[in-house]
mmCIF file of N, CA, C and O in Angstrom:
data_model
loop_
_atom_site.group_PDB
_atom_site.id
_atom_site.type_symbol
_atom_site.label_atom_id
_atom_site.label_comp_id
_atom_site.label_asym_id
_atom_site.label_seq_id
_atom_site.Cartn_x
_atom_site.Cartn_y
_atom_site.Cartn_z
ATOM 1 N N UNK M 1 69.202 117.490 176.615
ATOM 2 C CA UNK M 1 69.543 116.608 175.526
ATOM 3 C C UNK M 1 70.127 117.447 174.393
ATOM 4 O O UNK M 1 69.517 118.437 173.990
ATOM 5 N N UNK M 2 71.333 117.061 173.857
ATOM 6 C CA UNK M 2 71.500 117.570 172.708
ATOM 7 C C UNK M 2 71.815 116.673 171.489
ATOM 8 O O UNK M 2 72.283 115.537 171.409
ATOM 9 N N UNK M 3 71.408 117.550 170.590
ATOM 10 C CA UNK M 3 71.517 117.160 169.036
ATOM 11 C C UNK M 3 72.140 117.497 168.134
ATOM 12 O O UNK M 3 72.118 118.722 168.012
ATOM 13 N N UNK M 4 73.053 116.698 166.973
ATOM 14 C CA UNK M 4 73.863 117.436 165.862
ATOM 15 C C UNK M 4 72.844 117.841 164.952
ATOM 16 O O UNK M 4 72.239 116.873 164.492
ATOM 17 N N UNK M 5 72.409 119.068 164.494
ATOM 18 C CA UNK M 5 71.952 120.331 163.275
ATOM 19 C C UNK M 5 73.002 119.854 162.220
ATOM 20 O O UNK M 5 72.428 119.209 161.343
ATOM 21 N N UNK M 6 74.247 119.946 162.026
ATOM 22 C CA UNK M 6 74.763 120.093 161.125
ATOM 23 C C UNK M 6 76.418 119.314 161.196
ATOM 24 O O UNK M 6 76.920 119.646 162.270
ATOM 25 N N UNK M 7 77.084 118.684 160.639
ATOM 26 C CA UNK M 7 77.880 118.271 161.093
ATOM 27 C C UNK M 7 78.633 118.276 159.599
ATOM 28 O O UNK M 7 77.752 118.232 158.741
ATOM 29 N N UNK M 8 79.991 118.315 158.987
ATOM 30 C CA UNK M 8 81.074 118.220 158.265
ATOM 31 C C UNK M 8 82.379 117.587 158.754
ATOM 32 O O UNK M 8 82.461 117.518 159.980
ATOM 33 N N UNK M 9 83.653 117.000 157.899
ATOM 34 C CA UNK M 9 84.667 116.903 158.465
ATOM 35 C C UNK M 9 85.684 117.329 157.291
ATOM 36 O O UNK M 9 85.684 116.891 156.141
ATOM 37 N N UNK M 10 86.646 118.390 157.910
ATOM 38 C CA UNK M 10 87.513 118.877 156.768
ATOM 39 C C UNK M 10 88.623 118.252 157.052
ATOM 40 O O UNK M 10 89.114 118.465 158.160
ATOM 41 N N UNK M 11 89.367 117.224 156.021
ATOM 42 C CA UNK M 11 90.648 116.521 155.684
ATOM 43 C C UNK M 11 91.655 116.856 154.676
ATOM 44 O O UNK M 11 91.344 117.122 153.514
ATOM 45 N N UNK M 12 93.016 116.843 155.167
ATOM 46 C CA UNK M 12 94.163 116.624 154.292
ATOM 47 C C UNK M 12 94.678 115.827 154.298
ATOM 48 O O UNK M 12 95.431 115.294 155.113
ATOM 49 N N UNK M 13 94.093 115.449 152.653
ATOM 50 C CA UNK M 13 95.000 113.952 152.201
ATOM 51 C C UNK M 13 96.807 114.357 151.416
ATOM 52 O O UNK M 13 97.261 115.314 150.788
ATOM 53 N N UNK M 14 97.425 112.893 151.956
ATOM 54 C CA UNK M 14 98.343 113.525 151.270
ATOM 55 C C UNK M 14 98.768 111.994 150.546
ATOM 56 O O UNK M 14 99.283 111.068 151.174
ATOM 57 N N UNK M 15 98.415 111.968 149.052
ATOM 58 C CA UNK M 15 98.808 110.372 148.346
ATOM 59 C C UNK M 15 100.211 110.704 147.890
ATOM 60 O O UNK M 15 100.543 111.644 147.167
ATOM 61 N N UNK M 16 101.076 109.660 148.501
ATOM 62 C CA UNK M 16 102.372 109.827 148.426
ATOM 63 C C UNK M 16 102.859 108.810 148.157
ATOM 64 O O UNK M 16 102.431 107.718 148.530
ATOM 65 N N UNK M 17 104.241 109.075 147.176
ATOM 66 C CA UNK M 17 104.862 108.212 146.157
ATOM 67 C C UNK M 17 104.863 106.813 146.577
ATOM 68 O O UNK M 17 104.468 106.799 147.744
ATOM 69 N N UNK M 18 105.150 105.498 146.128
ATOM 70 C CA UNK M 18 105.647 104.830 146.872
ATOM 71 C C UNK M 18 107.121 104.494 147.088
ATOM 72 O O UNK M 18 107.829 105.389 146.626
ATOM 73 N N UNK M 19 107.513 103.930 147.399
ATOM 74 C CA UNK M 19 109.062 103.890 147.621
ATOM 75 C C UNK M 19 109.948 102.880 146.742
ATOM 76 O O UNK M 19 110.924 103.227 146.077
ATOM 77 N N UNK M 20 109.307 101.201 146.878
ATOM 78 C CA UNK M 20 110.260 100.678 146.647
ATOM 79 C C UNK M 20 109.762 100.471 144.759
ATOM 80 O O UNK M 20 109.968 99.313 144.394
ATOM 81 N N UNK M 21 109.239 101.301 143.741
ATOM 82 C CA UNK M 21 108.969 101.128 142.738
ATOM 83 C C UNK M 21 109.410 102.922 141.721
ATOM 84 O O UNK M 21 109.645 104.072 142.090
ATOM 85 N N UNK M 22 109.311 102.147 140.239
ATOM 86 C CA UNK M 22 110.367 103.489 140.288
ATOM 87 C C UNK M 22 109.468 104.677 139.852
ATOM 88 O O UNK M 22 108.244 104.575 139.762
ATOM 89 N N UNK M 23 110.140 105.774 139.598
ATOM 90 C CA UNK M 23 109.089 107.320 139.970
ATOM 91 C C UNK M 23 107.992 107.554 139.017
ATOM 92 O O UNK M 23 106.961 108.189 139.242
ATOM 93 N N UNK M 24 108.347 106.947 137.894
ATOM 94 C CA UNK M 24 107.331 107.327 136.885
ATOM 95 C C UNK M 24 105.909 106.001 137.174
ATOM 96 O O UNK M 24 104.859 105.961 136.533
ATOM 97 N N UNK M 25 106.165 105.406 137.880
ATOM 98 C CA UNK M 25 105.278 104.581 137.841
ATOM 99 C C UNK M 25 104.909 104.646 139.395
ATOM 100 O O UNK M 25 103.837 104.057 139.538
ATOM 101 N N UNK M 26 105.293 105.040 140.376
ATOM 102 C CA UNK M 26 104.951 105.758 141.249
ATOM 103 C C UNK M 26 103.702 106.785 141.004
ATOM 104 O O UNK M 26 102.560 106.621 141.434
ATOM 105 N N UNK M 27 104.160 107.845 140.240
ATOM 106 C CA UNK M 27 103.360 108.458 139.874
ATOM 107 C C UNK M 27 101.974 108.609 139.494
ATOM 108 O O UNK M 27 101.165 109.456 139.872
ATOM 109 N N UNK M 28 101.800 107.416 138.486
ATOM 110 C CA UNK M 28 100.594 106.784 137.804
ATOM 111 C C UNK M 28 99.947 105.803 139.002
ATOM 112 O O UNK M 28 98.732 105.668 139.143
ATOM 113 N N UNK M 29 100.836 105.214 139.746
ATOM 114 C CA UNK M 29 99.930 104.766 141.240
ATOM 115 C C UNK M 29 99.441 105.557 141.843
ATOM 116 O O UNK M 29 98.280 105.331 142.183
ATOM 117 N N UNK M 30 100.027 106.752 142.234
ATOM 118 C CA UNK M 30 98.902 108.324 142.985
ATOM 119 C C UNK M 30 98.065 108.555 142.188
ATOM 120 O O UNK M 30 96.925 108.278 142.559
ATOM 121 N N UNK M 31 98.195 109.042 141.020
ATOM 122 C CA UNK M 31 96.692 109.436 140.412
ATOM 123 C C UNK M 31 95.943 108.293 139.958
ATOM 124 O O UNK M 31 95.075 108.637 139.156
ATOM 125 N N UNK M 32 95.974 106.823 140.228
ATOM 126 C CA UNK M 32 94.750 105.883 139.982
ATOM 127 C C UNK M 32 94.614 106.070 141.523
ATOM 128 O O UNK M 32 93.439 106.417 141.640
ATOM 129 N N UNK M 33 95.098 106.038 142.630
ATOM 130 C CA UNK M 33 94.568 106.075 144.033
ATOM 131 C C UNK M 33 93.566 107.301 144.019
ATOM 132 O O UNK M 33 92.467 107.248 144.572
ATOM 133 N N UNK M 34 94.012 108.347 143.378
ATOM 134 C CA UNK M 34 93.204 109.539 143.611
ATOM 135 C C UNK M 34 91.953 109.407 143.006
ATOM 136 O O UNK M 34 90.867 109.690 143.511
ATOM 137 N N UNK M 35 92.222 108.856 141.636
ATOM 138 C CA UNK M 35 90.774 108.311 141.146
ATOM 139 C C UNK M 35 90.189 107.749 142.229
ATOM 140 O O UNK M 35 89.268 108.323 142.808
ATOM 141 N N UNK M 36 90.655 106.580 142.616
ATOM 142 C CA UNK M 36 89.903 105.508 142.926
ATOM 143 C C UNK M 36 89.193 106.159 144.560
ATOM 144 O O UNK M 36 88.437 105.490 145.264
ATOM 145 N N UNK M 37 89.508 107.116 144.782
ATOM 146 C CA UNK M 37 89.396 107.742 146.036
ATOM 147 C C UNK M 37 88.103 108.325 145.854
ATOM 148 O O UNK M 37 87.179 108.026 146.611
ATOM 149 N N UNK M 38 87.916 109.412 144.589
ATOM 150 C CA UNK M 38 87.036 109.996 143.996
ATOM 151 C C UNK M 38 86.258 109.264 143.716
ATOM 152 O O UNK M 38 85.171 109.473 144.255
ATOM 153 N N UNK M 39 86.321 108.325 142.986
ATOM 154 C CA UNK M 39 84.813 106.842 142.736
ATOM 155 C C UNK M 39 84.269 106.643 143.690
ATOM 156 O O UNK M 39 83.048 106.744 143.811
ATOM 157 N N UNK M 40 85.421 106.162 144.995
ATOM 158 C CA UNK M 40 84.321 105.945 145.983
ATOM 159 C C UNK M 40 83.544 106.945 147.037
ATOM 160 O O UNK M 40 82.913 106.572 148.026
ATOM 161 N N UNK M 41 83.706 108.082 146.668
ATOM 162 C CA UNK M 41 82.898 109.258 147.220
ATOM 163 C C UNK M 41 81.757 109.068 146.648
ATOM 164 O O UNK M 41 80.715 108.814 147.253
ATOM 165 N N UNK M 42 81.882 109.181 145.400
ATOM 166 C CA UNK M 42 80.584 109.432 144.559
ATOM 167 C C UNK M 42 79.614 107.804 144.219
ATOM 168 O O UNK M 42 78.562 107.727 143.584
ATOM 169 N N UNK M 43 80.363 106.686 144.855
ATOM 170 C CA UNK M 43 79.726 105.566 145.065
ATOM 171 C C UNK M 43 78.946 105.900 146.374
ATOM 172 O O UNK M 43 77.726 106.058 146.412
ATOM 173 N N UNK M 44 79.720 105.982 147.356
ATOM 174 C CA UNK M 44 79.001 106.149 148.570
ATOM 175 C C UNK M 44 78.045 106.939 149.086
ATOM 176 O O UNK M 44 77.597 107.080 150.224
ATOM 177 N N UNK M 45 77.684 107.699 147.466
ATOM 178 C CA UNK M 45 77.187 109.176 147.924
ATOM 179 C C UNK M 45 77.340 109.834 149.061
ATOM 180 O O UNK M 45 76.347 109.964 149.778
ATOM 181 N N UNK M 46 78.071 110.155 149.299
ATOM 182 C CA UNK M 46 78.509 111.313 150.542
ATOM 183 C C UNK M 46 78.820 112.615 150.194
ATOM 184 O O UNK M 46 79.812 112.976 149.560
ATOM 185 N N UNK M 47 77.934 113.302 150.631
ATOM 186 C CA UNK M 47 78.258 114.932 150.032
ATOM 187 C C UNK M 47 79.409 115.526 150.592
ATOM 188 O O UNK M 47 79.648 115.553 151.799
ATOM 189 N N UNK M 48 80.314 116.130 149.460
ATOM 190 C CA UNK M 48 81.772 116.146 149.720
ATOM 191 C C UNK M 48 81.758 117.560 148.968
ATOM 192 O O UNK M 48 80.794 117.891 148.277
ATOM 193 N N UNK M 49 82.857 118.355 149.140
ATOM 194 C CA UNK M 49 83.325 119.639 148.300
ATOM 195 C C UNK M 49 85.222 119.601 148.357
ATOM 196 O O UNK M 49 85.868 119.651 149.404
ATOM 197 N N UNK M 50 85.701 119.521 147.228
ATOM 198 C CA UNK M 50 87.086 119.237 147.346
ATOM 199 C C UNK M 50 87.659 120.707 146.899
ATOM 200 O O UNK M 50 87.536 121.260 145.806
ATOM 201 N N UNK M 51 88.428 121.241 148.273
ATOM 202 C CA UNK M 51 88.680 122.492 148.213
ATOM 203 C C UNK M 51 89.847 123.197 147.511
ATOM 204 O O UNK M 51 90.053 124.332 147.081
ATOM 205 N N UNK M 52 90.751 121.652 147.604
ATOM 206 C CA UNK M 52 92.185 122.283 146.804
ATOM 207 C C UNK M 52 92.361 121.108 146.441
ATOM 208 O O UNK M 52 92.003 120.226 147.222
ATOM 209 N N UNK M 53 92.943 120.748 145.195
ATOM 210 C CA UNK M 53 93.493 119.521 145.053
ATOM 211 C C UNK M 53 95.103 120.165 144.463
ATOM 212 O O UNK M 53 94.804 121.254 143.974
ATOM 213 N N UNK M 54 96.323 120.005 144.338
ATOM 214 C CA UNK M 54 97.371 120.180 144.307
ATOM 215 C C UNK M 54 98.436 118.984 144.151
ATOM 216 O O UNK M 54 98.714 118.178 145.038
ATOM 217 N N UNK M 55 99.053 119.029 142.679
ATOM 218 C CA UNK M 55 99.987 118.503 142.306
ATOM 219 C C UNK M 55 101.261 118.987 143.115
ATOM 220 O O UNK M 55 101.525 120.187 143.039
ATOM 221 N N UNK M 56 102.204 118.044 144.004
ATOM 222 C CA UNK M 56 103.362 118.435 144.296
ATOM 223 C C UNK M 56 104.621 117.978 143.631
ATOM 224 O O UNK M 56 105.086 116.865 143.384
ATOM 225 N N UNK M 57 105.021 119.217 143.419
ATOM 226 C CA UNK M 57 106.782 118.509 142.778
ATOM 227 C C UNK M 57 107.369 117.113 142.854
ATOM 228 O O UNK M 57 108.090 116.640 141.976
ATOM 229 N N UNK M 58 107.098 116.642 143.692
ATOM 230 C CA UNK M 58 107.747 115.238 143.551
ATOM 231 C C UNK M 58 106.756 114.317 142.610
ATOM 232 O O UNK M 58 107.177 113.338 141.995
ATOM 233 N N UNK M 59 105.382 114.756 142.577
ATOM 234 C CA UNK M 59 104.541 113.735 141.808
ATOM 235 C C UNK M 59 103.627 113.318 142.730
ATOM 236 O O UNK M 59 102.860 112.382 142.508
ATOM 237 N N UNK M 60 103.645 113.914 143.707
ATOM 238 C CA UNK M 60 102.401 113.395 145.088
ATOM 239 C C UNK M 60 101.235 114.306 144.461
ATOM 240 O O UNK M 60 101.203 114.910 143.388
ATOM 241 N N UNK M 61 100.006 114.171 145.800
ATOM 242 C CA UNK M 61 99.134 114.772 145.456
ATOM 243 C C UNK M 61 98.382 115.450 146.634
ATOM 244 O O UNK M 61 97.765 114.549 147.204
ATOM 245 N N UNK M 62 98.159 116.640 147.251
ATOM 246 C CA UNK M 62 97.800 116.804 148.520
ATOM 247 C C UNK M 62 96.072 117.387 147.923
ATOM 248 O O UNK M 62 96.030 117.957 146.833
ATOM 249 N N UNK M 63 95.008 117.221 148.572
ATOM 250 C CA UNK M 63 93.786 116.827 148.729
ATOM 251 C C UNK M 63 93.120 117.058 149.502
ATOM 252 O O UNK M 63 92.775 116.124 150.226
ATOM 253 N N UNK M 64 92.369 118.954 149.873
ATOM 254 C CA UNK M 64 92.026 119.317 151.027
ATOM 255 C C UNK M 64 90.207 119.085 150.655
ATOM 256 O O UNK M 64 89.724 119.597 149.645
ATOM 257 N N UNK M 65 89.567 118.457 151.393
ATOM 258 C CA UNK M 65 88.279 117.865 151.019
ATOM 259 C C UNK M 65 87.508 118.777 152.342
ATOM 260 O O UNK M 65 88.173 119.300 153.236
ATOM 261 N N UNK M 66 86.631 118.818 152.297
ATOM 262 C CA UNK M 66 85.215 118.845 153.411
ATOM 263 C C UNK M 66 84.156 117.760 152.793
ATOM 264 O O UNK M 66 83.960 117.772 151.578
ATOM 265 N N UNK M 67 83.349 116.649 153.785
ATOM 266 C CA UNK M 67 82.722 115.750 153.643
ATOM 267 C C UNK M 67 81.770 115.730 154.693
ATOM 268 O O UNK M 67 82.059 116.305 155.742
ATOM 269 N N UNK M 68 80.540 115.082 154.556
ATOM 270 C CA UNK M 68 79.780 115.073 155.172
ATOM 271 C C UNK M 68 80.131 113.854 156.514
ATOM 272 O O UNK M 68 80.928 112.918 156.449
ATOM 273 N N UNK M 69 79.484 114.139 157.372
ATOM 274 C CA UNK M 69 79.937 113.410 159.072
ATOM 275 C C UNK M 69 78.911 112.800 159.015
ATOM 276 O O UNK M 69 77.741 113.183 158.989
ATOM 277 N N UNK M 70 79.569 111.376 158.984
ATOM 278 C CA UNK M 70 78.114 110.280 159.090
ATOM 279 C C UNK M 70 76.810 110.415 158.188
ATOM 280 O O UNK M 70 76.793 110.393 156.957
ATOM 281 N N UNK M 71 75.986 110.523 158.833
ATOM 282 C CA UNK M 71 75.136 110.827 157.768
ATOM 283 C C UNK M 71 74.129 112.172 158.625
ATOM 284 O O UNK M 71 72.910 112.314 158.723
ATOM 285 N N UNK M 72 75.051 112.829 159.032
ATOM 286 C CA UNK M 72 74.274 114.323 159.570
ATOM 287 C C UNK M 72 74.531 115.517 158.514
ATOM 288 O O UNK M 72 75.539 115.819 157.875
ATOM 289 N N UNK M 73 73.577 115.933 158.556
ATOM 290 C CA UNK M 73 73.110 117.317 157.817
ATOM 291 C C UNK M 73 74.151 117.924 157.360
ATOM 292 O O UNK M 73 75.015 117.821 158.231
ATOM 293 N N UNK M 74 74.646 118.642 156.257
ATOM 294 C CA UNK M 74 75.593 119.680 155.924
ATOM 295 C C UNK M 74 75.227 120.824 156.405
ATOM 296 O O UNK M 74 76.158 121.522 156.808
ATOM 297 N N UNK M 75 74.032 121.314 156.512
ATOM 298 C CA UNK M 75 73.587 122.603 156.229
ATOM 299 C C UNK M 75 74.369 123.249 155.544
ATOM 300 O O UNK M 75 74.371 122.791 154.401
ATOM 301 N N UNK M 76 75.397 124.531 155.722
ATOM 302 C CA UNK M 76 75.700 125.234 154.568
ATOM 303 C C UNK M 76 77.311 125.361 154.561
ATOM 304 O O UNK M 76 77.997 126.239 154.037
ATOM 305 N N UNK M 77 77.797 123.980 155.456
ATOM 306 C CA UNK M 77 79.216 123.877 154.896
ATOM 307 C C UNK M 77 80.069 123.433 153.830
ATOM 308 O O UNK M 77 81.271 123.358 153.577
ATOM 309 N N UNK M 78 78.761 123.125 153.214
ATOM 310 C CA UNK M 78 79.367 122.854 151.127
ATOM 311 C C UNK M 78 79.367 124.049 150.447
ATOM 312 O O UNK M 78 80.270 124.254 149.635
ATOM 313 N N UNK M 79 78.580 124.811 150.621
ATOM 314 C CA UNK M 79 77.982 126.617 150.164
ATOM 315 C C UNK M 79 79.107 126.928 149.514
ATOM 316 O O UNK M 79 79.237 128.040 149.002
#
């Protein structure tokens, strides 16, 4: 029989412009998504560590996270 000890999942988000609206307001739609992304981490309590967050030239936003897997153990992949 085996069992998960410890489990994480590392993701790259990438919130990107939208298209048919114009750039500056594009813009202000990625960073309320990014908020609203961030709220619901910390609603859901899920232990998370956000490793890079990065503004890109066009106004996007790329978003390298590690999060907890289901609800199994981190052990020491937040550290």
């Amino acid at each position: 029989m085996k069992r998960i000890k410890e489990a994480c999942i590392c993701q790259t988000l990438h919130f990107m412009l939208k298209d048919d609206v114009k750039h500056s307001l594009a813009v202000q739609l990625v960073k309320e998504e990014v908020s609203k992304y961030k709220a619901g981490l910390e609603r859901n309590a899920a232990k998370y560590k956000i490793v890079n967050e990065a503004e890109q030239t066009d106004g996007s936003v790329i978003i390298r996270i590690i999060k907890q897997y289901n609800t199994s153990p981190v052990g020491s992949y937040l550290d």
